[in-house]
Amino acid sequence: SVVTKNLEGSFAATEHLILKGHSRIAHLMGPSSMNTSIVRLQGYKNALLKHGLPFDENLVKEVDFSPASTEIAMDRLLKLNETPTAISVFKTYIALDAIKFLKENHPALINTIDFVGFGNLPLLRYLDQKPVASIEENSYLMGEEAAMLLFKLIQMQEIAPLSSHQIQIDCRLIVH
């Protein structure tokens, strides 16, 4: 398989929020059935631990990829006694749904909660309200590596047992 270094990316996203002064950081994780979600949650936890911030399970909400799921998660986060001031998000598209929810339901909070999501979308440069940063996953390089791996498998002359192999691609924090 070819994957982004999800642990490091999630750590960088959360650490960026911590270095901006946030100490009450939520995490909108993807479906727990996806290994990527679990790894990104661990990166979030690792950043909190490194900076001496407590992990609060109430600040972690699982979402699927629907706007409705994100709205429910955001509503629950905003009903906490102490609401988050920043949110590390599984995907930037989910962060955009969360920002839309704030604009429509809590416009006074729109400039008080910072977001960082996975996926540096080109369309972000056109938006007035966007995440403060994104994790660039380098999908082009991921596709290139996957194609090279596929070609190598096709060229094999005899069928041999395949061992599990994972190629991890660096990602980087892009501040908007």
Coordinates of N, CA and C in Angstrom, one line a residue:
S1 N 0.8 -1.2 0.0 CA 0.0 0.0 0.0 C 0.9 1.2 0.0
V2 N 0.3 2.3 -0.4 CA 1.0 3.6 -0.4 C 0.1 4.6 0.4
V3 N 0.7 5.1 1.5 CA -0.1 6.0 2.4 C 0.7 7.2 2.8
T4 N 0.0 8.2 3.2 CA 0.6 9.4 3.8 C 1.1 9.0 5.2
K5 N 2.1 9.7 5.7 CA 2.5 9.5 7.1 C 1.5 10.2 8.0
N6 N 0.4 9.5 8.2 CA -0.7 10.0 8.9 C -0.4 10.4 10.4
L7 N 0.4 9.6 11.1 CA 0.7 9.9 12.5 C 1.4 11.2 12.6
E8 N 2.4 11.4 11.7 CA 3.2 12.6 11.7 C 2.4 13.8 11.3
G9 N 1.5 13.6 10.3 CA 0.7 14.7 9.8 C -0.3 15.2 10.9
S10 N -0.9 14.3 11.5 CA -1.9 14.6 12.6 C -1.2 15.3 13.8
F11 N 0.0 14.8 14.1 CA 0.8 15.4 15.2 C 1.1 16.8 14.8
A12 N 1.6 17.1 13.6 CA 1.9 18.4 13.1 C 0.7 19.4 13.1
A13 N -0.5 18.8 12.7 CA -1.7 19.6 12.7 C -2.1 20.1 14.1
T14 N -2.0 19.1 15.0 CA -2.4 19.4 16.4 C -1.3 20.3 17.1
E15 N -0.1 20.1 16.8 CA 1.0 20.9 17.4 C 0.9 22.3 16.9
H16 N 0.5 22.5 15.6 CA 0.4 23.8 15.1 C -0.7 24.6 15.9
L17 N -1.8 24.0 16.2 CA -2.8 24.6 17.0 C -2.3 24.9 18.4
I18 N -1.6 24.0 19.0 CA -1.0 24.2 20.3 C 0.0 25.4 20.3
L19 N 0.8 25.5 19.3 CA 1.8 26.6 19.2 C 1.1 27.9 18.9
K20 N -0.1 27.9 18.4 CA -0.9 29.1 18.2 C -1.6 29.6 19.6
G21 N -1.4 28.8 20.6 CA -1.9 29.1 21.9 C -3.1 28.4 22.4
H22 N -3.6 27.4 21.6 CA -4.8 26.7 22.0 C -4.4 25.6 22.9
S23 N -5.3 25.4 23.9 CA -5.1 24.3 24.9 C -6.3 23.4 25.0
R24 N -7.4 23.9 24.4 CA -8.7 23.1 24.4 C -9.0 22.7 22.9
I25 N -8.3 21.7 22.4 CA -8.4 21.3 21.0 C -9.2 20.0 20.9
A26 N -10.2 20.1 20.0 CA -11.0 18.9 19.7 C -10.4 18.2 18.5
H27 N -11.0 17.0 18.3 CA -10.6 16.2 17.1 C -11.8 15.6 16.5
L28 N -12.0 15.9 15.2 CA -13.1 15.3 14.5 C -12.4 14.2 13.7
M29 N -12.6 12.9 14.2 CA -12.0 11.8 13.5 C -12.9 11.2 12.5
G30 N -12.3 10.5 11.5 CA -13.1 9.8 10.6 C -13.6 8.5 11.2
P31 N -14.3 7.7 10.4 CA -14.9 6.4 10.9 C -13.9 5.5 11.6
S32 N -14.2 5.0 12.8 CA -13.2 4.2 13.5 C -12.9 2.9 12.9
S33 N -13.7 2.5 11.9 CA -13.4 1.3 11.1 C -12.3 1.5 10.1
M34 N -11.8 2.7 10.0 CA -10.7 3.0 9.1 C -9.4 3.2 9.9
N35 N -8.4 2.4 9.5 CA -7.1 2.5 10.2 C -6.6 3.9 10.2
T36 N -6.8 4.6 9.1 CA -6.3 6.0 9.0 C -6.9 6.9 10.1
S37 N -8.1 6.7 10.5 CA -8.7 7.4 11.5 C -8.1 7.2 12.9
I38 N -7.8 5.9 13.1 CA -7.1 5.5 14.4 C -5.7 6.1 14.5
V39 N -5.0 6.0 13.4 CA -3.6 6.6 13.4 C -3.6 8.1 13.6
R40 N -4.5 8.8 12.9 CA -4.6 10.2 13.1 C -5.0 10.6 14.5
L41 N -5.9 9.9 15.1 CA -6.3 10.1 16.5 C -5.1 10.0 17.4
Q42 N -4.2 9.0 17.1 CA -3.0 8.8 17.9 C -2.0 9.9 17.7
G43 N -1.9 10.5 16.5 CA -1.1 11.6 16.3 C -1.6 12.8 17.1
Y44 N -2.9 13.0 17.1 CA -3.5 14.1 18.0 C -3.1 13.9 19.4
K45 N -3.3 12.7 19.9 CA -3.0 12.4 21.3 C -1.5 12.6 21.6
N46 N -0.7 12.2 20.7 CA 0.8 12.3 20.9 C 1.2 13.8 21.1
A47 N 0.6 14.7 20.2 CA 0.9 16.1 20.3 C 0.4 16.7 21.7
L48 N -0.8 16.3 22.1 CA -1.2 16.7 23.4 C -0.3 16.3 24.5
L49 N 0.1 15.0 24.5 CA 1.0 14.5 25.5 C 2.4 15.2 25.5
K50 N 2.9 15.5 24.3 CA 4.2 16.1 24.2 C 4.2 17.5 24.9
H51 N 3.0 18.2 24.7 CA 2.9 19.5 25.3 C 2.2 19.6 26.6
G52 N 2.1 18.5 27.3 CA 1.5 18.4 28.6 C 0.0 18.8 28.7
L53 N -0.7 18.6 27.6 CA -2.1 18.9 27.7 C -2.9 17.6 27.9
P54 N -3.9 17.6 28.7 CA -4.7 16.4 29.0 C -5.5 15.9 27.8
F55 N -5.7 14.6 27.6 CA -6.6 14.1 26.6 C -8.0 14.0 27.2
D56 N -8.9 14.6 26.6 CA -10.3 14.6 27.0 C -11.2 13.9 26.0
E57 N -11.7 12.7 26.3 CA -12.4 11.9 25.3 C -13.7 12.7 24.8
N58 N -14.2 13.6 25.6 CA -15.4 14.4 25.2 C -15.0 15.3 24.0
L59 N -13.8 15.6 23.8 CA -13.4 16.5 22.7 C -13.1 15.7 21.4
V60 N -13.3 14.4 21.4 CA -13.2 13.6 20.2 C -14.5 13.1 19.7
K61 N -14.8 13.5 18.5 CA -16.1 13.1 17.9 C -15.8 12.4 16.6
E62 N -16.5 11.2 16.4 CA -16.4 10.4 15.2 C -17.4 10.9 14.2
V63 N -17.0 11.1 12.9 CA -17.9 11.6 11.9 C -17.7 10.6 10.7
D64 N -18.7 10.5 9.9 CA -18.6 9.9 8.6 C -18.3 11.0 7.6
F65 N -18.5 10.9 6.4 CA -18.2 11.9 5.4 C -19.4 12.8 5.0
S66 N -20.4 12.7 5.8 CA -21.6 13.5 5.5 C -21.6 14.8 6.3
P67 N -22.2 15.9 5.7 CA -22.3 17.1 6.4 C -23.2 17.0 7.6
A68 N -24.2 16.1 7.6 CA -25.1 15.9 8.7 C -24.3 15.3 9.9
S69 N -23.4 14.4 9.7 CA -22.6 13.8 10.8 C -21.7 14.9 11.4
T70 N -21.2 15.7 10.6 CA -20.3 16.8 11.1 C -21.1 17.8 11.9
E71 N -22.3 18.1 11.4 CA -23.2 19.1 12.1 C -23.5 18.5 13.5
I72 N -23.8 17.2 13.6 CA -24.1 16.6 14.9 C -22.9 16.7 15.8
A73 N -21.7 16.4 15.3 CA -20.5 16.4 16.1 C -20.2 17.8 16.6
M74 N -20.3 18.8 15.7 CA -20.1 20.2 16.1 C -21.1 20.7 17.1
D75 N -22.3 20.3 17.0 CA -23.4 20.7 17.9 C -23.0 20.1 19.3
R76 N -22.6 18.9 19.4 CA -22.2 18.3 20.6 C -21.0 19.0 21.3
L77 N -20.0 19.3 20.4 CA -18.8 20.0 20.9 C -19.2 21.4 21.5
L78 N -20.1 22.1 20.8 CA -20.5 23.4 21.3 C -21.4 23.4 22.5
K79 N -21.9 22.2 22.8 CA -22.8 22.1 24.0 C -22.0 21.7 25.3
L80 N -20.7 21.5 25.1 CA -19.8 21.2 26.3 C -19.7 22.4 27.2
N81 N -19.5 22.2 28.5 CA -19.3 23.3 29.4 C -18.1 24.2 28.9
E82 N -17.0 23.5 28.6 CA -15.9 24.2 28.0 C -15.8 23.8 26.5
T83 N -16.1 24.7 25.7 CA -16.0 24.4 24.2 C -14.6 24.5 23.7
P84 N -14.3 23.8 22.7 CA -12.9 23.9 22.1 C -12.7 25.2 21.4
T85 N -11.4 25.6 21.4 CA -11.0 26.8 20.7 C -10.4 26.5 19.4
A86 N -10.1 25.2 19.2 CA -9.5 24.7 17.9 C -9.9 23.3 17.7
I87 N -9.9 22.9 16.4 CA -10.3 21.5 16.0 C -9.3 21.0 15.0
S88 N -8.7 19.8 15.3 CA -8.0 19.1 14.3 C -9.0 18.1 13.6
V89 N -8.9 18.1 12.3 CA -10.0 17.5 11.5 C -9.4 16.4 10.6
F90 N -10.1 15.3 10.5 CA -9.7 14.1 9.7 C -9.5 14.5 8.2
K91 N -10.3 15.4 7.6 CA -10.2 15.8 6.2 C -10.6 17.3 6.2
T92 N -10.0 18.0 5.3 CA -10.3 19.4 5.1 C -11.8 19.6 4.7
Y93 N -12.3 18.7 3.9 CA -13.7 18.8 3.5 C -14.6 18.8 4.7
I94 N -14.3 18.0 5.7 CA -15.1 17.9 6.9 C -14.9 19.3 7.7
A95 N -13.7 19.8 7.7 CA -13.5 21.1 8.3 C -14.4 22.2 7.6
L96 N -14.5 22.1 6.3 CA -15.3 23.1 5.6 C -16.8 23.0 6.0
D97 N -17.2 21.7 6.2 CA -18.6 21.5 6.7 C -18.8 22.1 8.1
A98 N -17.8 21.9 8.9 CA -17.8 22.4 10.3 C -17.9 24.0 10.3
I99 N -17.1 24.6 9.4 CA -17.1 26.0 9.3 C -18.4 26.5 8.8
K100 N -19.0 25.8 7.8 CA -20.3 26.2 7.3 C -21.4 26.1 8.4
F101 N -21.3 25.1 9.3 CA -22.2 24.9 10.4 C -22.1 26.1 11.3
L102 N -20.8 26.5 11.6 CA -20.6 27.7 12.5 C -21.2 28.9 11.9
K103 N -21.0 29.2 10.6 CA -21.5 30.3 9.9 C -23.0 30.4 10.0
E104 N -23.7 29.2 9.8 CA -25.1 29.2 9.8 C -25.8 29.2 11.2
N105 N -25.1 28.6 12.2 CA -25.7 28.4 13.5 C -25.1 29.2 14.6
H106 N -23.9 29.5 14.5 CA -23.1 30.2 15.5 C -22.2 31.3 14.9
P107 N -22.7 32.2 14.2 CA -21.8 33.2 13.5 C -20.9 33.9 14.4
A108 N -21.2 34.1 15.6 CA -20.3 34.8 16.6 C -19.1 34.0 16.9
L109 N -19.1 32.7 16.6 CA -17.9 31.9 16.9 C -17.0 31.7 15.7
I110 N -17.4 32.1 14.5 CA -16.7 31.8 13.3 C -15.2 32.2 13.4
N111 N -14.9 33.3 14.0 CA -13.5 33.7 14.1 C -12.8 33.3 15.4
T112 N -13.5 32.5 16.2 CA -12.9 32.1 17.5 C -12.4 30.7 17.5
I113 N -12.7 29.9 16.5 CA -12.3 28.5 16.5 C -11.5 28.2 15.3
D114 N -10.2 27.8 15.5 CA -9.3 27.5 14.4 C -9.4 26.0 14.0
F115 N -9.3 25.8 12.7 CA -9.3 24.4 12.2 C -8.0 24.1 11.4
V116 N -7.6 22.8 11.5 CA -6.6 22.3 10.6 C -7.1 20.9 10.1
G117 N -7.1 20.7 8.8 CA -7.5 19.4 8.2 C -6.5 18.8 7.3
F118 N -6.7 17.6 7.0 CA -5.9 16.8 6.0 C -6.4 17.1 4.6
G119 N -5.6 17.6 3.7 CA -5.9 17.8 2.4 C -5.8 19.3 2.1
N120 N -4.7 19.7 1.4 CA -4.6 21.1 1.0 C -5.3 21.4 -0.3
L121 N -6.5 21.8 -0.2 CA -7.4 22.0 -1.4 C -7.1 23.3 -2.1
P122 N -6.8 23.2 -3.4 CA -6.6 24.5 -4.2 C -7.7 25.5 -4.0
L123 N -8.9 25.1 -3.8 CA -10.0 26.0 -3.7 C -10.0 26.9 -2.4
L124 N -9.2 26.5 -1.4 CA -9.1 27.2 -0.2 C -8.7 28.7 -0.4
R125 N -7.9 29.0 -1.4 CA -7.4 30.3 -1.6 C -8.5 31.3 -2.0
Y126 N -9.7 30.7 -2.4 CA -10.8 31.5 -2.8 C -11.8 31.8 -1.7
L127 N -11.6 31.2 -0.5 CA -12.6 31.3 0.5 C -12.2 32.3 1.6
D128 N -13.2 33.0 2.1 CA -13.0 34.0 3.2 C -12.8 33.3 4.5
Q129 N -13.6 32.2 4.7 CA -13.5 31.5 6.0 C -12.9 30.1 5.6
K130 N -11.7 29.8 6.1 CA -11.0 28.6 5.8 C -10.2 28.1 7.0
P131 N -9.8 26.9 7.0 CA -8.9 26.4 8.0 C -7.6 27.3 8.1
V132 N -7.1 27.4 9.3 CA -5.8 28.2 9.5 C -4.6 27.5 8.8
A133 N -4.8 26.1 8.6 CA -3.7 25.4 8.0 C -4.3 24.1 7.5
S134 N -3.5 23.4 6.6 CA -3.9 22.1 6.1 C -2.7 21.2 6.0
I135 N -2.9 19.9 6.1 CA -1.8 19.0 5.9 C -1.9 18.6 4.4
E136 N -0.8 18.8 3.7 CA -0.7 18.5 2.3 C -0.2 17.0 2.2
E137 N -1.1 16.2 1.6 CA -0.8 14.7 1.6 C 0.0 14.3 0.4
N138 N 0.3 15.1 -0.5 CA 1.1 14.8 -1.7 C 0.5 13.6 -2.5
S139 N -0.8 13.7 -2.9 CA -1.5 12.6 -3.5 C -0.9 12.3 -4.9
Y140 N -0.2 13.3 -5.5 CA 0.4 13.0 -6.8 C 1.5 12.0 -6.6
L141 N 2.4 12.2 -5.6 CA 3.5 11.2 -5.4 C 2.9 9.9 -4.9
M142 N 1.8 9.9 -4.1 CA 1.2 8.6 -3.7 C 0.8 7.8 -4.9
G143 N 0.1 8.5 -5.9 CA -0.3 7.8 -7.1 C 0.8 7.3 -7.9
E144 N 1.9 8.1 -8.0 CA 3.1 7.7 -8.8 C 3.7 6.5 -8.2
E145 N 3.8 6.5 -6.9 CA 4.4 5.3 -6.2 C 3.5 4.1 -6.3
A146 N 2.2 4.2 -6.2 CA 1.3 3.1 -6.4 C 1.4 2.6 -7.8
A147 N 1.5 3.4 -8.8 CA 1.6 3.0 -10.2 C 2.9 2.2 -10.4
M148 N 4.0 2.7 -9.8 CA 5.2 2.0 -10.0 C 5.2 0.6 -9.3
L149 N 4.5 0.5 -8.2 CA 4.4 -0.7 -7.5 C 3.5 -1.7 -8.3
L150 N 2.5 -1.2 -8.9 CA 1.6 -2.0 -9.7 C 2.4 -2.5 -11.0
F151 N 3.1 -1.7 -11.6 CA 3.9 -2.1 -12.8 C 4.9 -3.2 -12.4
K152 N 5.5 -3.0 -11.2 CA 6.5 -4.0 -10.8 C 5.8 -5.4 -10.6
L153 N 4.6 -5.4 -10.0 CA 3.8 -6.6 -9.8 C 3.4 -7.2 -11.2
I154 N 3.0 -6.4 -12.1 CA 2.6 -6.9 -13.5 C 3.8 -7.6 -14.2
Q155 N 5.0 -7.0 -14.0 CA 6.2 -7.5 -14.7 C 6.7 -8.8 -14.1
M156 N 6.3 -9.2 -12.9 CA 6.8 -10.4 -12.3 C 6.4 -11.6 -13.2
Q157 N 7.4 -12.5 -13.5 CA 7.3 -13.6 -14.4 C 6.5 -14.7 -13.8
E158 N 6.8 -15.0 -12.5 CA 6.1 -16.1 -11.9 C 5.3 -15.6 -10.7
I159 N 4.3 -16.3 -10.3 CA 3.5 -15.9 -9.2 C 4.2 -16.4 -7.9
A160 N 4.5 -15.5 -7.1 CA 5.2 -15.8 -5.8 C 4.3 -15.2 -4.7
P161 N 4.4 -15.8 -3.5 CA 3.7 -15.2 -2.4 C 4.2 -13.7 -2.2
L162 N 3.2 -12.8 -2.1 CA 3.5 -11.4 -1.9 C 3.6 -11.1 -0.4
S163 N 4.6 -10.4 0.0 CA 4.7 -10.0 1.4 C 4.1 -8.6 1.5
S164 N 3.6 -8.3 2.7 CA 3.0 -7.0 2.9 C 4.1 -5.9 2.8
H165 N 3.8 -4.9 2.1 CA 4.7 -3.8 2.0 C 3.9 -2.5 2.0
Q166 N 4.5 -1.5 2.8 CA 3.8 -0.2 2.8 C 4.8 0.9 2.5
I167 N 4.5 1.7 1.6 CA 5.3 2.9 1.3 C 4.6 4.1 2.0
Q168 N 5.4 4.8 2.8 CA 4.8 6.0 3.4 C 5.4 7.3 2.8
I169 N 4.5 8.2 2.5 CA 4.9 9.4 1.8 C 4.8 10.6 2.9
D170 N 5.8 11.4 2.9 CA 5.9 12.6 3.7 C 4.7 13.5 3.4
C171 N 4.2 14.2 4.5 CA 3.2 15.2 4.3 C 3.8 16.5 5.0
R172 N 3.1 17.6 4.7 CA 3.6 18.8 5.4 C 2.5 19.8 5.7
L173 N 2.8 20.6 6.7 CA 1.8 21.5 7.1 C 1.9 22.8 6.2
I174 N 0.7 23.2 5.7 CA 0.6 24.4 4.9 C -0.2 25.4 5.7
V175 N 0.4 26.5 6.1 CA -0.4 27.6 6.8 C -1.0 28.5 5.8
H176 N -2.3 28.8 6.0 CA -3.1 29.6 5.1 C -3.1 31.1 5.6

